[in-house]
Amino acid sequence: MSSTAWTDHRPEGTTVDAIVIGGGAAGLNGALMLARSRRSVVVVDSGDPRNAPADGVRGLLGLDGIAPAELLHHGREEVGRYGGQVLTGEVVSAAPAAPTPDGDLRFVVGLADGRVLHARRLLVATGLRDVLPDIPGLAAHWGHGVVHCPYCHGWEVRDEAIGVLGVGPMSIHQIWLFRQLTDDLVFFSGGTDLDDDTRTRLAVRGVTVVDTPVARVESDDRGITGVRLADGLLVPRRVLAVTTTMQARTDGLEGLDLPVEDLPNGMGRHVASGMAGTTQVPGVWVAGNATELHAQVGASAAAGGLAGSHINAHLAAADTAAALHLAGRSARRAS
Ligand SMILES: Cc1cc2nc3c(=O)[nH]c(=O)nc-3n(C[C@H](O)[C@H](O)[C@H](O)COP(=O)(O)OP(=O)(O)OC[C@H]3O[C@@H](n4cnc5c(N)ncnc54)[C@H](O)[C@@H]3O)c2cc1C
């Protein structure tokens, strides 16, 4: 049942123990756990991780500052060391297939290039998409002059002239975190409802509030120069912090019928999961930003590893059930 001698480098036509959809930190660590457990595992990755625009991965113990692409390169090598395969491609369909006579689950996964793969279990580790507010000039600076996460970029922008663009209740939370990093902070309220108490708190922390609507972000060849307001005034800024709407990436996975939930305060939507990344869909696990929108690289990798080990345990139980089924059949034939 389990493909312990997994050396076939053409997974089409065979049923592998697990397919991992998405090869970022979560997917690769899940695959690493599975491959090290002598499970046949194929990672399918479309090569577009969330932090691709960033220069380095920050706050990752032992690897602080490593380039995102370099980290994933090491991860792919490590998965390959134990016989796991990483395919470049995009999953465009995934669905349960008929289970085996002994009750083991089956899935069929289609790739954009026409390849079709079969597996006993799936790990969804597709990450999320950040949707930026629709402000002219903003998107071009995403991951550099436009940042969202004080733990990812905060130290690098310390003491800069920073502006927080108000897009909802989470922007207030962001103000306090970026105020920790600079004394020069402007909040562009953007219609965010600020009560008197909040305005007082901002004032005593030295945060300037601008209520005039933002027209666009201005920049030159060195980066952001400021925020142009609707009345024509330019407020000089070098860095802008913004909260994004975080949308779990589930395109192409509709056939799995995964439970997707909206989070409060317009934060976004995620795939709901339980212990170790289990989902309501038998045989399908989810890990990383697809289910935990706020997980950083370390937390995503940890969740992928946990899901991978949980999948291995389920497969071990299924292998035993299959052996029992076979033993029962042989006994019936003999009698
Ligand atoms: C600008 C920026 C900077 C950041 N900096 C840091 C930092 O310094 N430190 C830190 O800890 N965190 C940082 N983060 C957060 C970090 O990006 C996430 O924690 C991490 O990427 C989550 O890992 P993941 O594996 O869940 O998803 P991802 O890394 O996004 O990986 C998902 C993978 O799945 C693939 N995929 C998606 N759909 C499909 C499909 N249908 N078929 C095949 N493949 C698919 C994608 O191409 C991608 O490669 C940053 C985020 C951003 C936006």
XYZ file of C-alpha atoms and ligand atoms in Angstrom:
388
model
C 0.000 0.000 0.000
C 2.556 2.584 1.064
C 5.196 3.332 -1.582
C 8.280 2.953 0.596
C 10.497 2.454 -2.471
C 9.519 5.804 -3.931
C 11.918 6.521 -6.717
C 9.602 6.968 -9.710
C 10.195 10.462 -11.036
C 7.038 10.427 -13.154
C 4.224 10.510 -10.599
C 1.491 10.541 -13.270
C -0.183 7.154 -13.383
C 0.793 6.133 -9.856
C -1.058 6.875 -6.638
C 1.241 8.676 -4.232
C 0.724 8.816 -0.494
C 0.290 12.588 -0.487
C 0.143 15.551 -2.813
C 1.057 18.897 -1.311
C -0.549 21.795 -3.159
C 1.748 24.790 -2.721
C 5.465 24.708 -2.012
C 6.073 27.619 0.343
C 7.283 27.215 3.923
C 4.132 25.344 4.974
C 3.962 22.952 2.035
C 7.673 22.142 1.958
C 7.868 21.430 5.682
C 4.802 19.186 5.390
C 6.447 17.362 2.507
C 9.694 17.056 4.463
C 7.906 15.287 7.331
C 6.145 12.953 4.913
C 9.240 12.155 2.853
C 11.276 11.459 5.991
C 8.513 9.052 7.025
C 9.125 7.141 3.781
C 5.892 8.410 2.266
C 5.741 9.088 -1.450
C 5.019 12.796 -1.712
C 4.693 15.232 -4.577
C 4.662 18.984 -4.047
C 3.067 21.023 -6.819
C 4.101 24.668 -6.687
C 3.294 27.573 -8.978
C 6.290 29.572 -7.699
C 4.544 32.678 -6.419
C 5.017 32.827 -2.620
C 3.443 35.670 -0.689
C 6.698 37.280 0.438
C 8.309 37.215 -3.021
C 8.654 41.047 -3.122
C 10.596 41.122 0.168
C 14.411 41.306 0.294
C 14.704 38.976 3.263
C 12.799 36.790 5.697
C 12.995 38.535 9.061
C 12.376 37.188 12.533
C 13.154 33.594 11.593
C 15.477 32.204 14.228
C 18.829 31.067 12.848
C 18.002 32.320 9.347
C 17.053 35.966 9.944
C 17.419 37.914 6.696
C 17.709 34.966 4.321
C 16.276 35.756 0.859
C 12.799 34.197 0.438
C 13.854 32.363 -2.741
C 16.991 30.980 -1.062
C 14.983 29.585 1.860
C 12.623 27.786 -0.511
C 15.551 26.524 -2.592
C 16.988 24.880 0.555
C 13.549 23.497 1.403
C 13.119 21.896 -2.019
C 16.585 20.344 -1.753
C 15.787 18.932 1.676
C 12.512 17.398 0.461
C 14.353 15.895 -2.513
C 17.040 14.419 -0.240
C 14.435 12.007 1.143
C 12.836 11.162 -2.197
C 10.053 13.767 -2.246
C 9.344 15.422 -5.587
C 8.674 19.081 -6.230
C 6.912 19.829 -9.507
C 6.600 23.294 -10.965
C 2.994 23.731 -12.002
C -0.386 25.080 -11.057
C -3.155 22.920 -9.656
C -6.364 23.826 -11.501
C -8.591 21.024 -10.214
C -8.710 18.750 -7.192
C -11.482 16.416 -6.093
C -12.118 13.227 -4.139
C -12.206 10.034 -6.221
C -13.781 6.656 -5.418
C -12.196 5.061 -2.332
C -10.534 1.651 -2.548
C -12.481 -1.507 -1.519
C -10.754 -1.391 1.888
C -12.043 2.169 2.398
C -8.846 4.129 1.787
C -9.410 7.596 0.335
C -8.362 8.731 -3.119
C -7.975 12.142 -4.759
C -7.364 13.277 -8.299
C -5.454 16.489 -8.958
C -5.213 18.249 -12.329
C -2.438 20.630 -13.360
C -2.715 23.526 -15.804
C -0.373 21.743 -18.241
C -2.702 18.751 -18.433
C -0.894 16.420 -16.030
C -3.177 14.423 -13.734
C -1.953 13.112 -10.372
C -3.524 10.686 -7.912
C -3.028 10.603 -4.149
C -4.300 9.097 -0.929
C -4.178 12.373 1.002
C -3.881 16.102 0.230
C -2.183 18.932 2.050
C -3.366 22.364 0.897
C -0.625 24.948 1.496
C -1.476 27.547 -1.114
C -0.953 30.637 1.060
C -2.953 33.831 0.631
C -3.255 36.869 -1.590
C -2.899 40.348 -0.112
C -5.456 42.732 -1.590
C -4.202 46.313 -1.269
C -6.469 49.344 -0.972
C -7.121 50.910 -4.346
C -4.923 54.014 -4.027
C -3.049 55.153 -7.158
C 0.725 54.709 -6.850
C 0.546 52.337 -3.859
C 0.899 48.857 -5.364
C 4.236 49.557 -7.114
C 5.945 49.862 -3.709
C 4.434 46.758 -2.052
C 7.014 44.942 0.065
C 9.478 47.855 0.003
C 8.155 51.360 0.736
C 4.670 49.974 1.389
C 4.669 47.530 4.276
C 2.083 45.730 6.372
C 3.947 43.913 9.116
C 6.092 45.529 11.821
C 7.781 42.195 12.537
C 8.759 41.652 8.875
C 10.002 45.131 7.966
C 9.750 47.232 11.129
C 13.397 47.299 12.172
C 14.396 48.151 8.591
C 12.132 51.251 8.555
C 12.831 52.415 12.115
C 13.065 56.185 12.621
C 11.740 56.837 9.091
C 8.894 59.256 8.301
C 6.108 56.672 8.296
C 2.436 57.073 7.370
C -0.288 54.629 8.333
C -3.076 54.519 5.742
C -6.405 54.021 7.510
C -8.570 51.381 5.873
C -10.530 50.018 8.828
C -10.424 49.110 12.518
C -7.188 47.094 12.142
C -5.375 50.293 11.114
C -5.615 51.579 14.685
C -3.840 48.459 15.928
C -1.163 49.054 13.282
C -0.598 52.633 14.508
C 0.490 51.505 17.970
C 2.908 48.922 16.530
C 4.536 51.351 14.086
C 4.668 54.076 16.745
C 7.035 51.737 18.579
C 9.383 52.061 15.592
C 9.393 55.784 14.881
C 8.579 59.130 16.512
C 7.549 60.532 13.112
C 4.160 58.954 12.458
C 1.185 60.345 10.526
C -2.177 58.585 10.440
C -4.207 59.180 7.270
C -7.606 58.368 8.735
C -9.296 57.731 5.364
C -12.719 57.972 6.936
C -11.888 55.557 9.775
C -14.240 56.281 12.654
C -12.055 57.825 15.375
C -13.751 58.484 18.700
C -12.541 61.209 21.062
C -10.749 58.732 23.297
C -8.699 57.355 20.369
C -7.873 60.865 19.164
C -6.638 61.740 22.652
C -4.486 58.605 22.805
C -2.983 59.398 19.398
C -2.278 62.975 20.471
C -0.469 61.986 23.667
C 1.715 59.566 21.669
C 2.601 62.340 19.212
C 0.788 60.810 16.218
C -0.465 63.405 13.709
C -3.921 62.658 12.287
C -4.798 63.748 8.735
C -8.509 63.459 7.932
C -8.385 64.849 4.380
C -8.856 61.950 1.928
C -5.768 60.536 0.211
C -5.594 61.079 -3.568
C -2.409 59.141 -4.460
C 1.063 58.047 -3.395
C 3.924 60.088 -4.875
C 7.360 58.671 -5.578
C 10.622 59.216 -7.434
C 13.350 56.782 -8.501
C 14.479 56.390 -4.853
C 11.044 55.372 -3.615
C 8.056 56.983 -1.920
C 8.237 60.740 -1.432
C 4.855 61.426 0.115
C 1.082 61.216 0.174
C -0.881 63.612 -2.038
C -4.170 64.605 -0.424
C -7.445 65.341 -2.207
C -6.920 69.095 -1.570
C -3.536 68.963 -3.380
C -1.312 69.137 -0.279
C 1.703 66.759 -0.192
C 2.550 65.172 3.176
C 6.197 63.990 2.890
C 6.602 60.298 3.880
C 9.211 57.655 3.044
C 7.289 54.593 4.185
C 3.591 53.715 4.258
C 2.054 51.018 6.424
C -1.213 49.507 5.315
C -3.399 46.572 6.305
C -4.364 44.315 3.413
C -7.397 42.128 2.928
C -5.998 38.604 3.154
C -7.679 36.061 0.882
C -6.794 32.363 1.170
C -5.823 31.047 -2.264
C -8.375 28.407 -3.208
C -8.678 28.896 -6.979
C -8.857 25.511 -8.659
C -9.678 23.716 -5.402
C -13.468 24.178 -5.607
C -13.947 20.434 -6.172
C -12.753 19.754 -2.613
C -15.571 21.837 -1.142
C -13.287 23.168 1.606
C -14.980 25.222 4.346
C -14.022 28.871 3.778
C -14.860 31.495 6.428
C -14.806 35.299 6.531
C -12.866 36.833 9.415
C -14.132 39.902 11.349
C -13.235 43.543 10.594
C -12.696 42.889 6.882
C -9.453 41.018 7.620
C -10.156 38.497 4.871
C -11.110 34.852 4.457
C -9.426 31.606 5.362
C -9.933 27.861 5.084
C -11.319 26.696 8.432
C -9.234 24.001 10.083
C -9.025 21.982 13.275
C -6.266 20.156 15.116
C -3.042 19.747 13.098
C -4.663 21.326 10.038
C -7.474 18.811 9.616
C -10.458 20.070 7.615
C -14.072 18.949 7.445
C -13.151 17.143 4.233
C -11.816 13.662 5.085
C -8.289 13.201 3.776
C -7.578 16.904 3.241
C -5.359 18.974 5.533
C -4.502 22.687 5.297
C -1.484 24.577 6.679
C 0.156 27.993 6.598
C -1.411 31.252 5.472
C -4.274 29.485 3.673
C -5.777 28.792 7.109
C -3.808 31.035 9.511
C -3.728 34.432 7.844
C -1.353 35.954 10.391
C 1.226 33.149 10.451
C 4.749 34.227 9.579
C 7.256 31.945 7.875
C 8.285 30.084 11.047
C 4.699 29.484 12.148
C 3.685 28.415 8.628
C 6.544 25.931 8.418
C 5.684 24.572 11.870
C 2.024 24.123 10.904
C 3.029 22.336 7.693
C 5.308 20.006 9.641
C 2.565 19.196 12.107
C 0.056 18.517 9.319
C 2.593 16.298 7.539
C 3.150 14.204 10.649
C -0.609 13.943 11.213
C -1.123 12.776 7.634
C 1.566 10.133 8.131
C -0.234 8.850 11.247
C -3.528 8.634 9.338
C -1.837 6.756 6.527
C -0.331 4.331 9.040
C -3.825 3.602 10.384
C -5.147 3.173 6.837
C -2.264 0.809 5.981
C -3.227 -1.338 8.972
C -6.900 -1.312 7.947
C -5.890 -2.402 4.450
C -3.748 -5.229 5.823
C -6.667 -6.403 7.983
C -8.993 -6.298 4.973
C -6.516 -8.384 2.964
C -6.004 -10.886 5.806
C -9.797 -11.293 6.151
C -10.172 -11.926 2.420
C -7.379 -14.541 2.428
C -8.941 -16.292 5.441
C -12.361 -16.379 3.730
C -10.803 -17.843 0.561
C -8.988 -20.509 2.575
C -12.151 -21.612 4.451
C 5.803 41.654 1.638
C 5.834 40.559 2.673
C 6.943 40.374 3.452
C 6.964 39.375 4.409
N 8.073 39.253 5.200
C 8.117 38.289 6.147
C 9.234 38.182 7.017
O 10.182 38.984 6.940
N 9.233 37.202 7.950
C 8.206 36.315 8.059
O 8.280 35.427 8.888
N 7.117 36.421 7.252
C 7.045 37.365 6.301
N 5.940 37.486 5.508
C 4.854 36.487 5.654
C 5.169 35.264 4.783
O 5.081 35.639 3.440
C 4.188 34.126 5.082
O 4.219 33.814 6.460
C 4.551 32.848 4.330
O 4.767 33.117 2.963
C 3.431 31.811 4.475
O 3.883 30.600 3.921
P 2.878 29.634 3.128
O 3.676 28.439 2.782
O 1.636 29.457 3.896
O 2.443 30.438 1.807
P 3.347 30.964 0.594
O 4.729 31.250 1.034
O 2.585 32.071 -0.039
O 3.432 29.717 -0.374
C 2.297 29.248 -1.068
C 2.772 28.624 -2.354
O 1.650 27.949 -2.958
C 1.690 28.183 -4.341
N 0.336 27.996 -4.871
C -0.783 28.694 -4.593
N -1.848 28.201 -5.278
C -1.370 27.150 -5.998
C -1.952 26.244 -6.909
N -3.272 26.291 -7.218
N -1.167 25.294 -7.489
C 0.153 25.210 -7.177
N 0.759 26.052 -6.322
C 0.008 27.010 -5.743
C 2.220 29.609 -4.488
O 2.770 29.847 -5.748
C 3.260 29.652 -3.366
O 4.539 29.276 -3.843
C 5.859 38.504 4.569
C 4.722 38.708 3.777
C 4.697 39.721 2.841
C 3.459 39.944 2.026
